[in-house]
């Protein structure tokens, strides 16, 4: 059984999707053993507590720079005997001290079709604002491994939704969450826990 540690900063609907998937037997070979929040007030912490999942709070604002923060996260991950790290609405970029030690063991959900609308500064609603400002007709979400560059690691799964006339960032965000994020994040986590994601030449492939 792989130990899954989920990192959160906000509402935690993706964490909830993972909890629900685990409860219904759809995370094969893995168990959420800890939730770590960068934000002491994140509602995601309530979701973890309601499901008896141990929590840790490592407030981002207590650390002067990303490296110092990442060192604290790294220590916690090691203490938790982490096999898989899931960034589920985690709004802090992790330094290489974490991404190199946990190479191909950190999965992120990004709310756009990478390589569009991604990288530093693209997070949360800002991503959907940028997609609507550009006028794209489809958007979606990407589940990918995390490396030393923001949103640049190997893509595992992607899913698409249509952009409709009159969409607001909030409406588009919700459509992408419901139709893509909440489905594909648990699916990718389950594939990882079954050792069904293969890396060849820096790219990720799902084994049948
Ligand atoms: C989600 O849409 C997630 O894809 C996005 O923030 C939202 C968090 O929602 N993540 C990023 O933008 C990371 N760059 P949640 O807290 O309800 O899961």
Short mmCIF file of C-alpha atoms and ligand atoms in Angstrom, two decimals:
data_model
loop_
_atom_site.label_atom_id
_atom_site.label_comp_id
_atom_site.label_asym_id
_atom_site.label_seq_id
_atom_site.Cartn_x
_atom_site.Cartn_y
_atom_site.Cartn_z
CA UNK A 1 0.00 0.00 0.00
CA UNK A 2 1.48 3.36 -1.02
CA UNK A 3 1.32 6.31 1.40
CA UNK A 4 -0.28 9.29 -0.34
CA UNK A 5 0.36 12.75 1.12
CA UNK A 6 -1.87 15.50 -0.29
CA UNK A 7 -0.69 19.14 -0.25
CA UNK A 8 -3.42 21.80 -0.24
CA UNK A 9 -3.90 25.55 0.16
CA UNK A 10 -7.60 26.24 -0.28
CA UNK A 11 -11.06 24.79 -0.63
CA UNK A 12 -9.92 21.25 -1.25
CA UNK A 13 -12.51 20.02 -3.73
CA UNK A 14 -9.79 17.97 -5.43
CA UNK A 15 -8.83 16.53 -2.04
CA UNK A 16 -12.52 15.65 -1.58
CA UNK A 17 -12.54 13.87 -4.94
CA UNK A 18 -9.53 11.82 -3.80
CA UNK A 19 -11.16 10.99 -0.45
CA UNK A 20 -14.39 9.95 -2.21
CA UNK A 21 -12.47 7.82 -4.70
CA UNK A 22 -10.56 6.09 -1.90
CA UNK A 23 -13.79 5.43 0.01
CA UNK A 24 -15.44 3.88 -3.02
CA UNK A 25 -12.44 1.62 -3.69
CA UNK A 26 -11.19 3.55 -6.70
CA UNK A 27 -7.69 4.26 -5.42
CA UNK A 28 -6.15 0.85 -5.88
CA UNK A 29 -2.93 0.27 -3.94
CA UNK A 30 -2.84 3.59 -2.11
CA UNK A 31 -4.14 5.36 1.01
CA UNK A 32 -4.22 9.07 1.91
CA UNK A 33 -2.11 9.10 5.08
CA UNK A 34 -1.65 12.84 5.61
CA UNK A 35 -2.85 16.23 4.35
CA UNK A 36 -0.43 19.15 4.56
CA UNK A 37 -1.69 22.72 4.19
CA UNK A 38 0.29 25.89 3.42
CA UNK A 39 -2.69 27.88 4.71
CA UNK A 40 -3.90 27.47 8.32
CA UNK A 41 -7.44 28.52 7.28
CA UNK A 42 -7.84 26.21 4.29
CA UNK A 43 -11.23 24.49 4.23
CA UNK A 44 -9.38 21.45 2.88
CA UNK A 45 -8.19 20.86 6.47
CA UNK A 46 -11.82 20.42 7.59
CA UNK A 47 -12.38 17.89 4.83
CA UNK A 48 -9.37 15.90 6.05
CA UNK A 49 -10.49 16.07 9.70
CA UNK A 50 -14.04 15.00 8.77
CA UNK A 51 -12.52 11.88 7.26
CA UNK A 52 -10.05 11.17 10.09
CA UNK A 53 -7.01 11.93 7.96
CA UNK A 54 -4.05 13.32 9.93
CA UNK A 55 -3.17 16.93 9.05
CA UNK A 56 -0.13 19.14 9.28
CA UNK A 57 -0.02 22.90 8.79
CA UNK A 58 3.18 24.39 7.38
CA UNK A 59 2.25 28.07 6.88
CA UNK A 60 3.92 29.59 3.82
CA UNK A 61 4.06 32.99 5.48
CA UNK A 62 6.31 31.69 8.28
CA UNK A 63 9.17 31.13 5.80
CA UNK A 64 11.25 33.82 4.14
CA UNK A 65 11.77 32.14 0.76
CA UNK A 66 10.65 29.14 -1.32
CA UNK A 67 13.80 27.15 -0.46
CA UNK A 68 13.33 27.46 3.31
CA UNK A 69 9.67 26.56 2.91
CA UNK A 70 10.46 23.57 0.72
CA UNK A 71 12.99 22.26 3.25
CA UNK A 72 10.23 22.20 5.88
CA UNK A 73 7.88 20.40 3.47
CA UNK A 74 10.63 17.92 2.59
CA UNK A 75 11.20 17.07 6.27
CA UNK A 76 7.46 16.45 6.73
CA UNK A 77 7.23 14.26 3.62
CA UNK A 78 10.17 12.17 4.81
CA UNK A 79 8.66 11.81 8.29
CA UNK A 80 5.39 10.64 6.73
CA UNK A 81 7.19 7.91 4.73
CA UNK A 82 5.60 9.36 1.62
CA UNK A 83 5.38 7.26 -1.56
CA UNK A 84 3.32 9.76 -3.56
CA UNK A 85 2.82 13.51 -3.14
CA UNK A 86 -0.33 15.01 -4.66
CA UNK A 87 -0.56 18.77 -5.15
CA UNK A 88 -4.31 19.40 -5.00
CA UNK A 89 -4.77 23.15 -5.27
CA UNK A 90 -1.37 23.77 -3.65
CA UNK A 91 -0.43 27.35 -4.44
CA UNK A 92 3.28 27.34 -3.65
CA UNK A 93 6.03 26.33 -6.06
CA UNK A 94 8.31 23.71 -4.52
CA UNK A 95 12.06 24.09 -4.71
CA UNK A 96 14.32 21.55 -6.38
CA UNK A 97 15.26 20.06 -2.97
CA UNK A 98 11.78 18.48 -2.99
CA UNK A 99 11.28 17.90 -6.73
CA UNK A 100 14.63 16.10 -7.15
CA UNK A 101 14.23 13.84 -4.10
CA UNK A 102 10.65 12.99 -5.12
CA UNK A 103 11.23 12.89 -8.88
CA UNK A 104 8.27 11.24 -10.66
CA UNK A 105 6.59 10.91 -7.26
CA UNK A 106 4.80 14.28 -7.21
CA UNK A 107 1.56 14.71 -9.18
CA UNK A 108 -0.08 18.10 -9.77
CA UNK A 109 -3.44 19.11 -11.19
CA UNK A 110 -3.32 22.25 -13.34
CA UNK A 111 -6.60 23.79 -14.56
CA UNK A 112 -5.64 24.30 -18.23
CA UNK A 113 -4.33 22.35 -21.18
CA UNK A 114 -0.56 22.54 -20.65
CA UNK A 115 1.46 24.07 -22.36
CA UNK A 116 -1.21 26.81 -22.49
CA UNK A 117 -1.91 29.13 -19.55
CA UNK A 118 0.64 27.61 -17.20
CA UNK A 119 3.87 28.40 -15.40
CA UNK A 120 4.61 30.97 -12.74
CA UNK A 121 1.69 33.32 -12.02
CA UNK A 122 -0.94 30.99 -13.50
CA UNK A 123 -2.95 29.52 -10.67
CA UNK A 124 -6.56 29.27 -9.59
CA UNK A 125 -8.94 31.72 -11.26
CA UNK A 126 -6.09 33.58 -13.00
CA UNK A 127 -5.75 30.60 -15.36
CA UNK A 128 -9.39 30.82 -16.44
CA UNK A 129 -9.24 34.62 -16.72
CA UNK A 130 -6.29 34.23 -19.11
CA UNK A 131 -8.02 31.53 -21.17
CA UNK A 132 -11.15 33.67 -21.56
CA UNK A 133 -9.09 36.79 -22.36
CA UNK A 134 -7.36 34.86 -25.15
CA UNK A 135 -10.65 33.59 -26.52
CA UNK A 136 -9.87 29.87 -26.66
CA UNK A 137 -12.81 27.61 -27.54
CA UNK A 138 -11.71 24.63 -25.46
CA UNK A 139 -9.89 24.41 -22.15
CA UNK A 140 -9.45 21.67 -19.59
CA UNK A 141 -7.06 20.31 -17.01
CA UNK A 142 -3.75 18.51 -16.98
CA UNK A 143 -2.49 15.95 -14.49
CA UNK A 144 1.30 15.89 -14.61
CA UNK A 145 4.44 15.01 -12.70
CA UNK A 146 6.20 17.91 -11.02
CA UNK A 147 9.79 18.76 -11.85
CA UNK A 148 12.00 21.77 -11.14
CA UNK A 149 10.11 24.02 -13.63
CA UNK A 150 6.56 25.21 -12.91
CA UNK A 151 3.95 23.11 -14.74
CA UNK A 152 6.62 21.59 -17.02
CA UNK A 153 6.83 17.94 -15.86
CA UNK A 154 5.66 14.91 -17.85
CA UNK A 155 1.94 14.93 -18.67
CA UNK A 156 -0.01 11.91 -17.40
CA UNK A 157 -3.63 12.70 -18.36
CA UNK A 158 -5.51 15.60 -19.94
CA UNK A 159 -9.20 16.28 -20.41
CA UNK A 160 -11.08 18.91 -22.37
CA UNK A 161 -14.26 20.99 -21.97
CA UNK A 162 -15.85 23.50 -24.33
CA UNK A 163 -15.71 27.19 -23.54
CA UNK A 164 -19.21 28.65 -23.94
CA UNK A 165 -20.16 32.20 -24.94
CA UNK A 166 -20.64 34.29 -21.81
CA UNK A 167 -18.51 32.09 -19.55
CA UNK A 168 -17.10 33.82 -16.49
CA UNK A 169 -13.83 32.57 -14.95
CA UNK A 170 -15.88 31.03 -12.12
CA UNK A 171 -18.24 29.18 -14.48
CA UNK A 172 -15.37 27.85 -16.59
CA UNK A 173 -13.44 26.83 -13.47
CA UNK A 174 -16.43 24.88 -12.17
CA UNK A 175 -17.00 23.14 -15.53
CA UNK A 176 -13.34 22.07 -15.66
CA UNK A 177 -13.34 20.88 -12.05
CA UNK A 178 -16.53 18.82 -12.39
CA UNK A 179 -15.81 17.31 -15.78
CA UNK A 180 -12.06 16.88 -15.68
CA UNK A 181 -10.16 17.56 -12.43
CA UNK A 182 -12.32 15.55 -10.02
CA UNK A 183 -12.27 12.57 -12.38
CA UNK A 184 -8.74 12.55 -13.75
CA UNK A 185 -6.84 13.35 -10.55
CA UNK A 186 -8.11 10.25 -8.68
CA UNK A 187 -7.61 8.19 -11.85
CA UNK A 188 -3.95 9.27 -12.20
CA UNK A 189 -3.33 8.64 -8.49
CA UNK A 190 -4.78 5.14 -8.79
CA UNK A 191 -2.67 4.43 -11.88
CA UNK A 192 0.45 5.57 -10.01
CA UNK A 193 -0.38 3.40 -7.00
CA UNK A 194 -0.71 0.39 -9.30
CA UNK A 195 2.69 1.17 -10.91
CA UNK A 196 0.93 1.67 -14.21
CA UNK A 197 2.66 4.89 -15.24
CA UNK A 198 5.84 4.32 -17.19
CA UNK A 199 8.45 6.99 -17.93
CA UNK A 200 10.23 6.69 -21.26
CA UNK A 201 12.51 9.47 -22.47
CA UNK A 202 11.09 11.90 -19.91
CA UNK A 203 7.49 11.32 -21.04
CA UNK A 204 4.76 9.48 -19.10
CA UNK A 205 2.76 6.63 -20.60
CA UNK A 206 -0.11 4.70 -19.03
CA UNK A 207 0.42 0.93 -19.20
CA UNK A 208 -2.68 -0.96 -20.27
C1 LIG B 1 -8.14 23.78 -8.84
O1 LIG B 1 -8.83 24.26 -9.97
C2 LIG B 1 -6.73 23.41 -9.22
O2 LIG B 1 -6.62 22.87 -10.50
C3 LIG B 1 -6.05 24.77 -9.17
O3 LIG B 1 -6.64 25.43 -8.08
C4 LIG B 1 -7.94 24.91 -7.82
C5 LIG B 1 -7.97 24.39 -6.40
O4 LIG B 1 -9.24 23.96 -6.02
N1 LIG B 1 -4.63 24.61 -9.03
C6 LIG B 1 -3.76 25.48 -9.51
O5 LIG B 1 -4.05 26.48 -10.10
C7 LIG B 1 -2.32 25.10 -9.27
N2 LIG B 1 -1.44 25.82 -10.16
P1 LIG B 1 -9.48 22.99 -4.78
O6 LIG B 1 -8.73 23.57 -3.58
O7 LIG B 1 -10.97 23.08 -4.58
O8 LIG B 1 -9.01 21.62 -5.14
#
